[in-house]
């Protein structure tokens, strides 16, 4: 892999390792671009603090650390500083204000919840509700229409146990939207390596039929995820299985 834009840090409370270790692992693999996209903080109602994402008071340290490391390793690798974030319409104004003074290079859309924490269920838990599936796809399309995000992380995160007809209808409109806007579908290395329900053959058969391109996202939660070639090779074989054109770099980043 020449580039990875899906990288977390220990600040998200479920990843491990120092920032420097992620960079050195990527360099050891031969990557030319490394994008950090830790789980973006939110300003929630009732002073709720999430246990699965960066806290707002960690933003200064995140940008200071990565900006310093970007300068230190400038001759070895290109580093971008961004976030993975949900699209939550009612909280967007507060997130905009929170991030306004920070030099955010890019964001990717990871819709882990369709309702505000702590009230919404995690999309990976499974559902047979068409209304949940419809809302999930609607939010992904609305979020990408905002121009805020470069691509969708694990678009097949929602685990749907309902009928194939319903699944195909809603995910087909997502894949068709992504095709129309030249957006890649992410083959998520974390899910593939850990044997999760994603990357989903069910989803990628639709993407194959629509003719989507694909990108590999390491979804790195520990440094070795950026240097272990075996799961990367498995992701490439997965892409080849469906005949996807793999893209390595994202448009619109200097």
JSON list of C-alpha atoms in Angstrom, two decimals:
[
{"chain": "A", "resi": 1, "resn": "UNK", "atom": "CA", "xyz": [0.00, 0.00, 0.00]},
{"chain": "A", "resi": 2, "resn": "UNK", "atom": "CA", "xyz": [1.24, 3.47, -0.88]},
{"chain": "A", "resi": 3, "resn": "UNK", "atom": "CA", "xyz": [-1.21, 5.31, 1.35]},
{"chain": "A", "resi": 4, "resn": "UNK", "atom": "CA", "xyz": [-3.63, 4.85, 4.22]},
{"chain": "A", "resi": 5, "resn": "UNK", "atom": "CA", "xyz": [-6.12, 7.47, 5.37]},
{"chain": "A", "resi": 6, "resn": "UNK", "atom": "CA", "xyz": [-7.84, 5.47, 8.13]},
{"chain": "A", "resi": 7, "resn": "UNK", "atom": "CA", "xyz": [-5.58, 5.59, 11.19]},
{"chain": "A", "resi": 8, "resn": "UNK", "atom": "CA", "xyz": [-6.54, 6.00, 14.83]},
{"chain": "A", "resi": 9, "resn": "UNK", "atom": "CA", "xyz": [-4.60, 6.89, 17.98]},
{"chain": "A", "resi": 10, "resn": "UNK", "atom": "CA", "xyz": [-4.82, 5.89, 21.62]},
{"chain": "A", "resi": 11, "resn": "UNK", "atom": "CA", "xyz": [-6.92, 9.01, 22.24]},
{"chain": "A", "resi": 12, "resn": "UNK", "atom": "CA", "xyz": [-10.01, 7.22, 20.94]},
{"chain": "A", "resi": 13, "resn": "UNK", "atom": "CA", "xyz": [-9.86, 4.98, 24.04]},
{"chain": "A", "resi": 14, "resn": "UNK", "atom": "CA", "xyz": [-9.87, 1.71, 22.09]},
{"chain": "A", "resi": 15, "resn": "UNK", "atom": "CA", "xyz": [-6.57, 1.95, 20.19]},
{"chain": "A", "resi": 16, "resn": "UNK", "atom": "CA", "xyz": [-3.03, 1.50, 21.50]},
{"chain": "A", "resi": 17, "resn": "UNK", "atom": "CA", "xyz": [0.43, 2.80, 20.70]},
{"chain": "A", "resi": 18, "resn": "UNK", "atom": "CA", "xyz": [2.23, 6.11, 20.39]},
{"chain": "A", "resi": 19, "resn": "UNK", "atom": "CA", "xyz": [1.70, 8.43, 17.41]},
{"chain": "A", "resi": 20, "resn": "UNK", "atom": "CA", "xyz": [5.33, 7.98, 16.40]},
{"chain": "A", "resi": 21, "resn": "UNK", "atom": "CA", "xyz": [4.96, 4.20, 16.31]},
{"chain": "A", "resi": 22, "resn": "UNK", "atom": "CA", "xyz": [2.16, 4.43, 13.73]},
{"chain": "A", "resi": 23, "resn": "UNK", "atom": "CA", "xyz": [4.33, 6.63, 11.51]},
{"chain": "A", "resi": 24, "resn": "UNK", "atom": "CA", "xyz": [7.37, 4.39, 11.78]},
{"chain": "A", "resi": 25, "resn": "UNK", "atom": "CA", "xyz": [5.27, 1.30, 11.02]},
{"chain": "A", "resi": 26, "resn": "UNK", "atom": "CA", "xyz": [3.90, 2.96, 7.88]},
{"chain": "A", "resi": 27, "resn": "UNK", "atom": "CA", "xyz": [7.39, 3.96, 6.77]},
{"chain": "A", "resi": 28, "resn": "UNK", "atom": "CA", "xyz": [8.69, 0.44, 7.36]},
{"chain": "A", "resi": 29, "resn": "UNK", "atom": "CA", "xyz": [5.99, -0.86, 5.02]},
{"chain": "A", "resi": 30, "resn": "UNK", "atom": "CA", "xyz": [6.98, 1.65, 2.34]},
{"chain": "A", "resi": 31, "resn": "UNK", "atom": "CA", "xyz": [3.95, 3.92, 2.58]},
{"chain": "A", "resi": 32, "resn": "UNK", "atom": "CA", "xyz": [4.32, 7.38, 1.11]},
{"chain": "A", "resi": 33, "resn": "UNK", "atom": "CA", "xyz": [1.19, 8.90, 2.69]},
{"chain": "A", "resi": 34, "resn": "UNK", "atom": "CA", "xyz": [-0.31, 8.40, 6.13]},
{"chain": "A", "resi": 35, "resn": "UNK", "atom": "CA", "xyz": [-3.54, 10.08, 7.14]},
{"chain": "A", "resi": 36, "resn": "UNK", "atom": "CA", "xyz": [-4.55, 10.15, 10.80]},
{"chain": "A", "resi": 37, "resn": "UNK", "atom": "CA", "xyz": [-8.33, 10.07, 11.20]},
{"chain": "A", "resi": 38, "resn": "UNK", "atom": "CA", "xyz": [-9.02, 9.46, 14.86]},
{"chain": "A", "resi": 39, "resn": "UNK", "atom": "CA", "xyz": [-12.62, 9.37, 16.07]},
{"chain": "A", "resi": 40, "resn": "UNK", "atom": "CA", "xyz": [-13.70, 13.00, 16.16]},
{"chain": "A", "resi": 41, "resn": "UNK", "atom": "CA", "xyz": [-14.98, 14.50, 19.41]},
{"chain": "A", "resi": 42, "resn": "UNK", "atom": "CA", "xyz": [-18.46, 15.93, 19.75]},
{"chain": "A", "resi": 43, "resn": "UNK", "atom": "CA", "xyz": [-20.09, 18.36, 22.13]},
{"chain": "A", "resi": 44, "resn": "UNK", "atom": "CA", "xyz": [-22.94, 16.22, 23.42]},
{"chain": "A", "resi": 45, "resn": "UNK", "atom": "CA", "xyz": [-25.96, 17.31, 25.40]},
{"chain": "A", "resi": 46, "resn": "UNK", "atom": "CA", "xyz": [-26.05, 16.90, 29.19]},
{"chain": "A", "resi": 47, "resn": "UNK", "atom": "CA", "xyz": [-22.23, 16.86, 29.37]},
{"chain": "A", "resi": 48, "resn": "UNK", "atom": "CA", "xyz": [-22.13, 13.26, 28.13]},
{"chain": "A", "resi": 49, "resn": "UNK", "atom": "CA", "xyz": [-18.58, 12.03, 27.44]},
{"chain": "A", "resi": 50, "resn": "UNK", "atom": "CA", "xyz": [-18.18, 9.19, 24.95]},
{"chain": "A", "resi": 51, "resn": "UNK", "atom": "CA", "xyz": [-15.97, 6.25, 25.82]},
{"chain": "A", "resi": 52, "resn": "UNK", "atom": "CA", "xyz": [-15.15, 5.43, 22.18]},
{"chain": "A", "resi": 53, "resn": "UNK", "atom": "CA", "xyz": [-13.70, 8.66, 20.79]},
{"chain": "A", "resi": 54, "resn": "UNK", "atom": "CA", "xyz": [-11.28, 11.48, 21.45]},
{"chain": "A", "resi": 55, "resn": "UNK", "atom": "CA", "xyz": [-12.34, 13.99, 24.09]},
{"chain": "A", "resi": 56, "resn": "UNK", "atom": "CA", "xyz": [-12.60, 17.67, 23.09]},
{"chain": "A", "resi": 57, "resn": "UNK", "atom": "CA", "xyz": [-9.81, 18.58, 25.54]},
{"chain": "A", "resi": 58, "resn": "UNK", "atom": "CA", "xyz": [-7.41, 16.27, 23.64]},
{"chain": "A", "resi": 59, "resn": "UNK", "atom": "CA", "xyz": [-7.57, 18.22, 20.38]},
{"chain": "A", "resi": 60, "resn": "UNK", "atom": "CA", "xyz": [-4.60, 20.47, 21.21]},
{"chain": "A", "resi": 61, "resn": "UNK", "atom": "CA", "xyz": [-2.39, 17.49, 21.97]},
{"chain": "A", "resi": 62, "resn": "UNK", "atom": "CA", "xyz": [-3.52, 15.64, 18.84]},
{"chain": "A", "resi": 63, "resn": "UNK", "atom": "CA", "xyz": [-2.61, 18.48, 16.50]},
{"chain": "A", "resi": 64, "resn": "UNK", "atom": "CA", "xyz": [0.57, 19.48, 18.33]},
{"chain": "A", "resi": 65, "resn": "UNK", "atom": "CA", "xyz": [1.91, 15.92, 18.35]},
{"chain": "A", "resi": 66, "resn": "UNK", "atom": "CA", "xyz": [1.10, 15.18, 14.73]},
{"chain": "A", "resi": 67, "resn": "UNK", "atom": "CA", "xyz": [2.21, 18.56, 13.43]},
{"chain": "A", "resi": 68, "resn": "UNK", "atom": "CA", "xyz": [5.58, 18.12, 15.14]},
{"chain": "A", "resi": 69, "resn": "UNK", "atom": "CA", "xyz": [5.91, 14.57, 13.81]},
{"chain": "A", "resi": 70, "resn": "UNK", "atom": "CA", "xyz": [4.91, 15.68, 10.31]},
{"chain": "A", "resi": 71, "resn": "UNK", "atom": "CA", "xyz": [7.82, 18.11, 10.34]},
{"chain": "A", "resi": 72, "resn": "UNK", "atom": "CA", "xyz": [10.23, 15.56, 11.79]},
{"chain": "A", "resi": 73, "resn": "UNK", "atom": "CA", "xyz": [9.37, 12.89, 9.19]},
{"chain": "A", "resi": 74, "resn": "UNK", "atom": "CA", "xyz": [8.79, 15.24, 6.23]},
{"chain": "A", "resi": 75, "resn": "UNK", "atom": "CA", "xyz": [11.58, 13.59, 4.21]},
{"chain": "A", "resi": 76, "resn": "UNK", "atom": "CA", "xyz": [10.19, 10.09, 4.79]},
{"chain": "A", "resi": 77, "resn": "UNK", "atom": "CA", "xyz": [6.40, 10.29, 4.49]},
{"chain": "A", "resi": 78, "resn": "UNK", "atom": "CA", "xyz": [3.55, 12.74, 3.86]},
{"chain": "A", "resi": 79, "resn": "UNK", "atom": "CA", "xyz": [1.31, 13.05, 6.92]},
{"chain": "A", "resi": 80, "resn": "UNK", "atom": "CA", "xyz": [-2.25, 14.38, 6.94]},
{"chain": "A", "resi": 81, "resn": "UNK", "atom": "CA", "xyz": [-4.20, 15.20, 10.10]},
{"chain": "A", "resi": 82, "resn": "UNK", "atom": "CA", "xyz": [-7.92, 14.56, 10.04]},
{"chain": "A", "resi": 83, "resn": "UNK", "atom": "CA", "xyz": [-10.82, 12.74, 11.62]},
{"chain": "A", "resi": 84, "resn": "UNK", "atom": "CA", "xyz": [-13.29, 9.92, 11.17]},
{"chain": "A", "resi": 85, "resn": "UNK", "atom": "CA", "xyz": [-16.67, 11.25, 12.16]},
{"chain": "A", "resi": 86, "resn": "UNK", "atom": "CA", "xyz": [-20.36, 10.54, 12.00]},
{"chain": "A", "resi": 87, "resn": "UNK", "atom": "CA", "xyz": [-22.73, 12.91, 10.27]},
{"chain": "A", "resi": 88, "resn": "UNK", "atom": "CA", "xyz": [-25.16, 14.04, 12.99]},
{"chain": "A", "resi": 89, "resn": "UNK", "atom": "CA", "xyz": [-27.17, 16.98, 11.59]},
{"chain": "A", "resi": 90, "resn": "UNK", "atom": "CA", "xyz": [-28.31, 18.37, 14.94]},
{"chain": "A", "resi": 91, "resn": "UNK", "atom": "CA", "xyz": [-24.73, 18.51, 16.29]},
{"chain": "A", "resi": 92, "resn": "UNK", "atom": "CA", "xyz": [-22.87, 19.77, 13.22]},
{"chain": "A", "resi": 93, "resn": "UNK", "atom": "CA", "xyz": [-22.88, 23.44, 14.27]},
{"chain": "A", "resi": 94, "resn": "UNK", "atom": "CA", "xyz": [-21.27, 22.59, 17.60]},
{"chain": "A", "resi": 95, "resn": "UNK", "atom": "CA", "xyz": [-18.66, 20.39, 15.94]},
{"chain": "A", "resi": 96, "resn": "UNK", "atom": "CA", "xyz": [-17.87, 23.16, 13.46]},
{"chain": "A", "resi": 97, "resn": "UNK", "atom": "CA", "xyz": [-17.23, 25.58, 16.32]},
{"chain": "A", "resi": 98, "resn": "UNK", "atom": "CA", "xyz": [-15.14, 22.99, 18.17]},
{"chain": "A", "resi": 99, "resn": "UNK", "atom": "CA", "xyz": [-12.86, 22.42, 15.18]},
{"chain": "A", "resi": 100, "resn": "UNK", "atom": "CA", "xyz": [-12.82, 25.95, 13.79]},
{"chain": "A", "resi": 101, "resn": "UNK", "atom": "CA", "xyz": [-9.34, 26.86, 15.04]},
{"chain": "A", "resi": 102, "resn": "UNK", "atom": "CA", "xyz": [-7.65, 23.60, 14.05]},
{"chain": "A", "resi": 103, "resn": "UNK", "atom": "CA", "xyz": [-5.96, 22.88, 10.68]},
{"chain": "A", "resi": 104, "resn": "UNK", "atom": "CA", "xyz": [-8.04, 19.83, 9.70]},
{"chain": "A", "resi": 105, "resn": "UNK", "atom": "CA", "xyz": [-6.74, 18.36, 6.43]},
{"chain": "A", "resi": 106, "resn": "UNK", "atom": "CA", "xyz": [-9.64, 16.00, 5.74]},
{"chain": "A", "resi": 107, "resn": "UNK", "atom": "CA", "xyz": [-12.43, 13.91, 7.24]},
{"chain": "A", "resi": 108, "resn": "UNK", "atom": "CA", "xyz": [-13.88, 10.51, 6.46]},
{"chain": "A", "resi": 109, "resn": "UNK", "atom": "CA", "xyz": [-17.44, 9.52, 7.28]},
{"chain": "A", "resi": 110, "resn": "UNK", "atom": "CA", "xyz": [-17.93, 6.64, 9.69]},
{"chain": "A", "resi": 111, "resn": "UNK", "atom": "CA", "xyz": [-21.62, 6.39, 10.61]},
{"chain": "A", "resi": 112, "resn": "UNK", "atom": "CA", "xyz": [-21.36, 4.22, 13.74]},
{"chain": "A", "resi": 113, "resn": "UNK", "atom": "CA", "xyz": [-24.66, 5.56, 15.11]},
{"chain": "A", "resi": 114, "resn": "UNK", "atom": "CA", "xyz": [-27.74, 7.04, 13.48]},
{"chain": "A", "resi": 115, "resn": "UNK", "atom": "CA", "xyz": [-28.88, 8.62, 16.73]},
{"chain": "A", "resi": 116, "resn": "UNK", "atom": "CA", "xyz": [-26.84, 10.73, 19.11]},
{"chain": "A", "resi": 117, "resn": "UNK", "atom": "CA", "xyz": [-24.86, 8.87, 21.75]},
{"chain": "A", "resi": 118, "resn": "UNK", "atom": "CA", "xyz": [-25.68, 7.50, 24.26]},
{"chain": "A", "resi": 119, "resn": "UNK", "atom": "CA", "xyz": [-29.20, 6.89, 22.93]},
{"chain": "A", "resi": 120, "resn": "UNK", "atom": "CA", "xyz": [-28.45, 5.24, 19.60]},
{"chain": "A", "resi": 121, "resn": "UNK", "atom": "CA", "xyz": [-27.45, 1.65, 18.96]},
{"chain": "A", "resi": 122, "resn": "UNK", "atom": "CA", "xyz": [-24.11, 0.84, 17.33]},
{"chain": "A", "resi": 123, "resn": "UNK", "atom": "CA", "xyz": [-24.75, -0.05, 13.69]},
{"chain": "A", "resi": 124, "resn": "UNK", "atom": "CA", "xyz": [-22.61, -3.17, 13.86]},
{"chain": "A", "resi": 125, "resn": "UNK", "atom": "CA", "xyz": [-24.85, -4.91, 16.40]},
{"chain": "A", "resi": 126, "resn": "UNK", "atom": "CA", "xyz": [-27.39, -6.03, 13.82]},
{"chain": "A", "resi": 127, "resn": "UNK", "atom": "CA", "xyz": [-30.97, -5.15, 12.92]},
{"chain": "A", "resi": 128, "resn": "UNK", "atom": "CA", "xyz": [-33.80, -6.38, 10.73]},
{"chain": "A", "resi": 129, "resn": "UNK", "atom": "CA", "xyz": [-35.46, -2.95, 10.62]},
{"chain": "A", "resi": 130, "resn": "UNK", "atom": "CA", "xyz": [-35.85, -1.41, 7.17]},
{"chain": "A", "resi": 131, "resn": "UNK", "atom": "CA", "xyz": [-36.34, 2.02, 8.76]},
{"chain": "A", "resi": 132, "resn": "UNK", "atom": "CA", "xyz": [-32.91, 1.77, 10.45]},
{"chain": "A", "resi": 133, "resn": "UNK", "atom": "CA", "xyz": [-31.28, 0.66, 7.19]},
{"chain": "A", "resi": 134, "resn": "UNK", "atom": "CA", "xyz": [-33.01, 3.44, 5.26]},
{"chain": "A", "resi": 135, "resn": "UNK", "atom": "CA", "xyz": [-31.95, 6.07, 7.80]},
{"chain": "A", "resi": 136, "resn": "UNK", "atom": "CA", "xyz": [-28.37, 4.78, 7.76]},
{"chain": "A", "resi": 137, "resn": "UNK", "atom": "CA", "xyz": [-28.12, 5.07, 3.98]},
{"chain": "A", "resi": 138, "resn": "UNK", "atom": "CA", "xyz": [-29.89, 8.45, 3.99]},
{"chain": "A", "resi": 139, "resn": "UNK", "atom": "CA", "xyz": [-27.36, 9.85, 6.48]},
{"chain": "A", "resi": 140, "resn": "UNK", "atom": "CA", "xyz": [-24.42, 8.53, 4.47]},
{"chain": "A", "resi": 141, "resn": "UNK", "atom": "CA", "xyz": [-25.69, 10.19, 1.31]},
{"chain": "A", "resi": 142, "resn": "UNK", "atom": "CA", "xyz": [-26.63, 13.41, 3.10]},
{"chain": "A", "resi": 143, "resn": "UNK", "atom": "CA", "xyz": [-23.24, 13.49, 4.81]},
{"chain": "A", "resi": 144, "resn": "UNK", "atom": "CA", "xyz": [-21.33, 13.02, 1.57]},
{"chain": "A", "resi": 145, "resn": "UNK", "atom": "CA", "xyz": [-23.52, 15.65, -0.11]},
{"chain": "A", "resi": 146, "resn": "UNK", "atom": "CA", "xyz": [-22.32, 18.12, 2.53]},
{"chain": "A", "resi": 147, "resn": "UNK", "atom": "CA", "xyz": [-18.84, 18.05, 0.97]},
{"chain": "A", "resi": 148, "resn": "UNK", "atom": "CA", "xyz": [-17.35, 17.51, 4.41]},
{"chain": "A", "resi": 149, "resn": "UNK", "atom": "CA", "xyz": [-15.92, 14.02, 3.89]},
{"chain": "A", "resi": 150, "resn": "UNK", "atom": "CA", "xyz": [-13.49, 12.42, 1.42]},
{"chain": "A", "resi": 151, "resn": "UNK", "atom": "CA", "xyz": [-15.03, 8.95, 1.51]},
{"chain": "A", "resi": 152, "resn": "UNK", "atom": "CA", "xyz": [-17.14, 6.60, 3.64]},
{"chain": "A", "resi": 153, "resn": "UNK", "atom": "CA", "xyz": [-15.36, 4.34, 6.11]},
{"chain": "A", "resi": 154, "resn": "UNK", "atom": "CA", "xyz": [-16.76, 0.79, 6.21]},
{"chain": "A", "resi": 155, "resn": "UNK", "atom": "CA", "xyz": [-20.01, 1.64, 4.37]},
{"chain": "A", "resi": 156, "resn": "UNK", "atom": "CA", "xyz": [-21.15, -1.92, 5.04]},
{"chain": "A", "resi": 157, "resn": "UNK", "atom": "CA", "xyz": [-20.85, -1.54, 8.84]},
{"chain": "A", "resi": 158, "resn": "UNK", "atom": "CA", "xyz": [-24.60, -1.86, 9.33]},
{"chain": "A", "resi": 159, "resn": "UNK", "atom": "CA", "xyz": [-25.36, -5.52, 9.93]},
{"chain": "A", "resi": 160, "resn": "UNK", "atom": "CA", "xyz": [-28.78, -6.15, 8.39]},
{"chain": "A", "resi": 161, "resn": "UNK", "atom": "CA", "xyz": [-30.58, -9.45, 8.93]},
{"chain": "A", "resi": 162, "resn": "UNK", "atom": "CA", "xyz": [-33.66, -8.58, 6.90]},
{"chain": "A", "resi": 163, "resn": "UNK", "atom": "CA", "xyz": [-34.56, -9.59, 3.39]},
{"chain": "A", "resi": 164, "resn": "UNK", "atom": "CA", "xyz": [-32.13, -9.47, 0.49]},
{"chain": "A", "resi": 165, "resn": "UNK", "atom": "CA", "xyz": [-34.61, -7.39, -1.51]},
{"chain": "A", "resi": 166, "resn": "UNK", "atom": "CA", "xyz": [-34.65, -4.64, 1.13]},
{"chain": "A", "resi": 167, "resn": "UNK", "atom": "CA", "xyz": [-30.88, -4.79, 1.63]},
{"chain": "A", "resi": 168, "resn": "UNK", "atom": "CA", "xyz": [-30.19, -4.62, -2.11]},
{"chain": "A", "resi": 169, "resn": "UNK", "atom": "CA", "xyz": [-32.61, -1.76, -2.69]},
{"chain": "A", "resi": 170, "resn": "UNK", "atom": "CA", "xyz": [-31.10, 0.56, -0.10]},
{"chain": "A", "resi": 171, "resn": "UNK", "atom": "CA", "xyz": [-27.44, -0.30, -0.54]},
{"chain": "A", "resi": 172, "resn": "UNK", "atom": "CA", "xyz": [-27.85, -0.12, -4.32]},
{"chain": "A", "resi": 173, "resn": "UNK", "atom": "CA", "xyz": [-28.85, 3.52, -4.04]},
{"chain": "A", "resi": 174, "resn": "UNK", "atom": "CA", "xyz": [-25.78, 4.15, -1.87]},
{"chain": "A", "resi": 175, "resn": "UNK", "atom": "CA", "xyz": [-23.45, 2.44, -4.34]},
{"chain": "A", "resi": 176, "resn": "UNK", "atom": "CA", "xyz": [-25.07, 4.26, -7.25]},
{"chain": "A", "resi": 177, "resn": "UNK", "atom": "CA", "xyz": [-24.58, 7.57, -5.44]},
{"chain": "A", "resi": 178, "resn": "UNK", "atom": "CA", "xyz": [-20.91, 6.73, -4.84]},
{"chain": "A", "resi": 179, "resn": "UNK", "atom": "CA", "xyz": [-20.46, 5.72, -8.48]},
{"chain": "A", "resi": 180, "resn": "UNK", "atom": "CA", "xyz": [-22.08, 8.96, -9.69]},
{"chain": "A", "resi": 181, "resn": "UNK", "atom": "CA", "xyz": [-19.78, 11.04, -7.46]},
{"chain": "A", "resi": 182, "resn": "UNK", "atom": "CA", "xyz": [-16.63, 9.00, -8.14]},
{"chain": "A", "resi": 183, "resn": "UNK", "atom": "CA", "xyz": [-16.29, 7.91, -4.50]},
{"chain": "A", "resi": 184, "resn": "UNK", "atom": "CA", "xyz": [-14.56, 4.64, -3.62]},
{"chain": "A", "resi": 185, "resn": "UNK", "atom": "CA", "xyz": [-16.02, 1.95, -1.40]},
{"chain": "A", "resi": 186, "resn": "UNK", "atom": "CA", "xyz": [-13.71, 1.09, 1.48]},
{"chain": "A", "resi": 187, "resn": "UNK", "atom": "CA", "xyz": [-12.46, -2.45, 1.95]},
{"chain": "A", "resi": 188, "resn": "UNK", "atom": "CA", "xyz": [-11.91, -2.35, 5.69]},
{"chain": "A", "resi": 189, "resn": "UNK", "atom": "CA", "xyz": [-8.76, -4.17, 6.74]},
{"chain": "A", "resi": 190, "resn": "UNK", "atom": "CA", "xyz": [-9.71, -4.26, 10.43]},
{"chain": "A", "resi": 191, "resn": "UNK", "atom": "CA", "xyz": [-12.96, -6.07, 9.69]},
{"chain": "A", "resi": 192, "resn": "UNK", "atom": "CA", "xyz": [-11.32, -8.50, 7.29]},
{"chain": "A", "resi": 193, "resn": "UNK", "atom": "CA", "xyz": [-8.41, -9.29, 9.62]},
{"chain": "A", "resi": 194, "resn": "UNK", "atom": "CA", "xyz": [-10.68, -9.83, 12.64]},
{"chain": "A", "resi": 195, "resn": "UNK", "atom": "CA", "xyz": [-13.32, -11.85, 10.78]},
{"chain": "A", "resi": 196, "resn": "UNK", "atom": "CA", "xyz": [-16.10, -9.34, 11.38]},
{"chain": "A", "resi": 197, "resn": "UNK", "atom": "CA", "xyz": [-19.31, -9.12, 9.36]},
{"chain": "A", "resi": 198, "resn": "UNK", "atom": "CA", "xyz": [-17.61, -6.57, 7.11]},
{"chain": "A", "resi": 199, "resn": "UNK", "atom": "CA", "xyz": [-16.25, -6.37, 4.47]},
{"chain": "A", "resi": 200, "resn": "UNK", "atom": "CA", "xyz": [-19.54, -7.94, 3.44]},
{"chain": "A", "resi": 201, "resn": "UNK", "atom": "CA", "xyz": [-19.81, -10.09, 0.32]},
{"chain": "A", "resi": 202, "resn": "UNK", "atom": "CA", "xyz": [-23.46, -9.11, 0.25]},
{"chain": "A", "resi": 203, "resn": "UNK", "atom": "CA", "xyz": [-22.53, -5.42, -0.02]},
{"chain": "A", "resi": 204, "resn": "UNK", "atom": "CA", "xyz": [-19.61, -5.84, -2.38]},
{"chain": "A", "resi": 205, "resn": "UNK", "atom": "CA", "xyz": [-21.64, -7.88, -4.85]},
{"chain": "A", "resi": 206, "resn": "UNK", "atom": "CA", "xyz": [-23.82, -4.79, -5.19]},
{"chain": "A", "resi": 207, "resn": "UNK", "atom": "CA", "xyz": [-20.77, -2.55, -5.56]},
{"chain": "A", "resi": 208, "resn": "UNK", "atom": "CA", "xyz": [-19.41, -4.89, -8.23]},
{"chain": "A", "resi": 209, "resn": "UNK", "atom": "CA", "xyz": [-22.67, -4.74, -10.17]},
{"chain": "A", "resi": 210, "resn": "UNK", "atom": "CA", "xyz": [-22.77, -0.93, -9.94]},
{"chain": "A", "resi": 211, "resn": "UNK", "atom": "CA", "xyz": [-19.13, -0.62, -10.96]},
{"chain": "A", "resi": 212, "resn": "UNK", "atom": "CA", "xyz": [-17.66, 1.14, -7.93]},
{"chain": "A", "resi": 213, "resn": "UNK", "atom": "CA", "xyz": [-13.97, 1.73, -7.34]},
{"chain": "A", "resi": 214, "resn": "UNK", "atom": "CA", "xyz": [-12.44, 0.65, -4.03]},
{"chain": "A", "resi": 215, "resn": "UNK", "atom": "CA", "xyz": [-9.90, 1.85, -1.49]},
{"chain": "A", "resi": 216, "resn": "UNK", "atom": "CA", "xyz": [-8.27, -0.15, 1.30]},
{"chain": "A", "resi": 217, "resn": "UNK", "atom": "CA", "xyz": [-8.62, 1.42, 4.74]},
{"chain": "A", "resi": 218, "resn": "UNK", "atom": "CA", "xyz": [-6.37, -0.08, 7.39]},
{"chain": "A", "resi": 219, "resn": "UNK", "atom": "CA", "xyz": [-8.61, 1.25, 10.19]},
{"chain": "A", "resi": 220, "resn": "UNK", "atom": "CA", "xyz": [-5.44, 0.98, 12.26]},
{"chain": "A", "resi": 221, "resn": "UNK", "atom": "CA", "xyz": [-5.93, 0.74, 16.02]},
{"chain": "A", "resi": 222, "resn": "UNK", "atom": "CA", "xyz": [-2.38, -0.45, 16.69]},
{"chain": "A", "resi": 223, "resn": "UNK", "atom": "CA", "xyz": [0.84, 0.40, 14.84]},
{"chain": "A", "resi": 224, "resn": "UNK", "atom": "CA", "xyz": [1.48, -3.05, 13.36]},
{"chain": "A", "resi": 225, "resn": "UNK", "atom": "CA", "xyz": [-1.72, -2.75, 11.33]},
{"chain": "A", "resi": 226, "resn": "UNK", "atom": "CA", "xyz": [0.28, -0.42, 9.07]},
{"chain": "A", "resi": 227, "resn": "UNK", "atom": "CA", "xyz": [3.18, -2.80, 8.51]},
{"chain": "A", "resi": 228, "resn": "UNK", "atom": "CA", "xyz": [1.64, -6.29, 8.41]},
{"chain": "A", "resi": 229, "resn": "UNK", "atom": "CA", "xyz": [1.48, -7.18, 4.73]},
{"chain": "A", "resi": 230, "resn": "UNK", "atom": "CA", "xyz": [-0.61, -10.35, 5.07]},
{"chain": "A", "resi": 231, "resn": "UNK", "atom": "CA", "xyz": [-3.98, -8.67, 5.75]},
{"chain": "A", "resi": 232, "resn": "UNK", "atom": "CA", "xyz": [-3.17, -6.02, 3.14]},
{"chain": "A", "resi": 233, "resn": "UNK", "atom": "CA", "xyz": [-2.62, -8.80, 0.60]},
{"chain": "A", "resi": 234, "resn": "UNK", "atom": "CA", "xyz": [-5.93, -10.34, 1.67]},
{"chain": "A", "resi": 235, "resn": "UNK", "atom": "CA", "xyz": [-7.66, -7.01, 1.02]},
{"chain": "A", "resi": 236, "resn": "UNK", "atom": "CA", "xyz": [-6.11, -6.86, -2.44]},
{"chain": "A", "resi": 237, "resn": "UNK", "atom": "CA", "xyz": [-7.29, -10.39, -3.18]},
{"chain": "A", "resi": 238, "resn": "UNK", "atom": "CA", "xyz": [-10.76, -9.39, -1.99]},
{"chain": "A", "resi": 239, "resn": "UNK", "atom": "CA", "xyz": [-10.69, -6.47, -4.43]},
{"chain": "A", "resi": 240, "resn": "UNK", "atom": "CA", "xyz": [-9.50, -8.74, -7.24]},
{"chain": "A", "resi": 241, "resn": "UNK", "atom": "CA", "xyz": [-12.31, -11.19, -6.45]},
{"chain": "A", "resi": 242, "resn": "UNK", "atom": "CA", "xyz": [-14.83, -8.51, -7.43]},
{"chain": "A", "resi": 243, "resn": "UNK", "atom": "CA", "xyz": [-12.72, -6.90, -10.14]},
{"chain": "A", "resi": 244, "resn": "UNK", "atom": "CA", "xyz": [-12.47, -3.55, -8.38]},
{"chain": "A", "resi": 245, "resn": "UNK", "atom": "CA", "xyz": [-10.14, -0.82, -9.53]},
{"chain": "A", "resi": 246, "resn": "UNK", "atom": "CA", "xyz": [-8.16, 0.08, -6.40]},
{"chain": "A", "resi": 247, "resn": "UNK", "atom": "CA", "xyz": [-7.22, 3.68, -5.78]},
{"chain": "A", "resi": 248, "resn": "UNK", "atom": "CA", "xyz": [-4.25, 4.56, -3.55]},
{"chain": "A", "resi": 249, "resn": "UNK", "atom": "CA", "xyz": [-4.56, 8.30, -3.06]},
{"chain": "A", "resi": 250, "resn": "UNK", "atom": "CA", "xyz": [-7.43, 10.67, -2.42]},
{"chain": "A", "resi": 251, "resn": "UNK", "atom": "CA", "xyz": [-8.27, 13.63, -4.60]},
{"chain": "A", "resi": 252, "resn": "UNK", "atom": "CA", "xyz": [-8.21, 17.14, -3.21]},
{"chain": "A", "resi": 253, "resn": "UNK", "atom": "CA", "xyz": [-5.34, 16.77, -0.74]},
{"chain": "A", "resi": 254, "resn": "UNK", "atom": "CA", "xyz": [-2.21, 18.82, -1.43]}
]
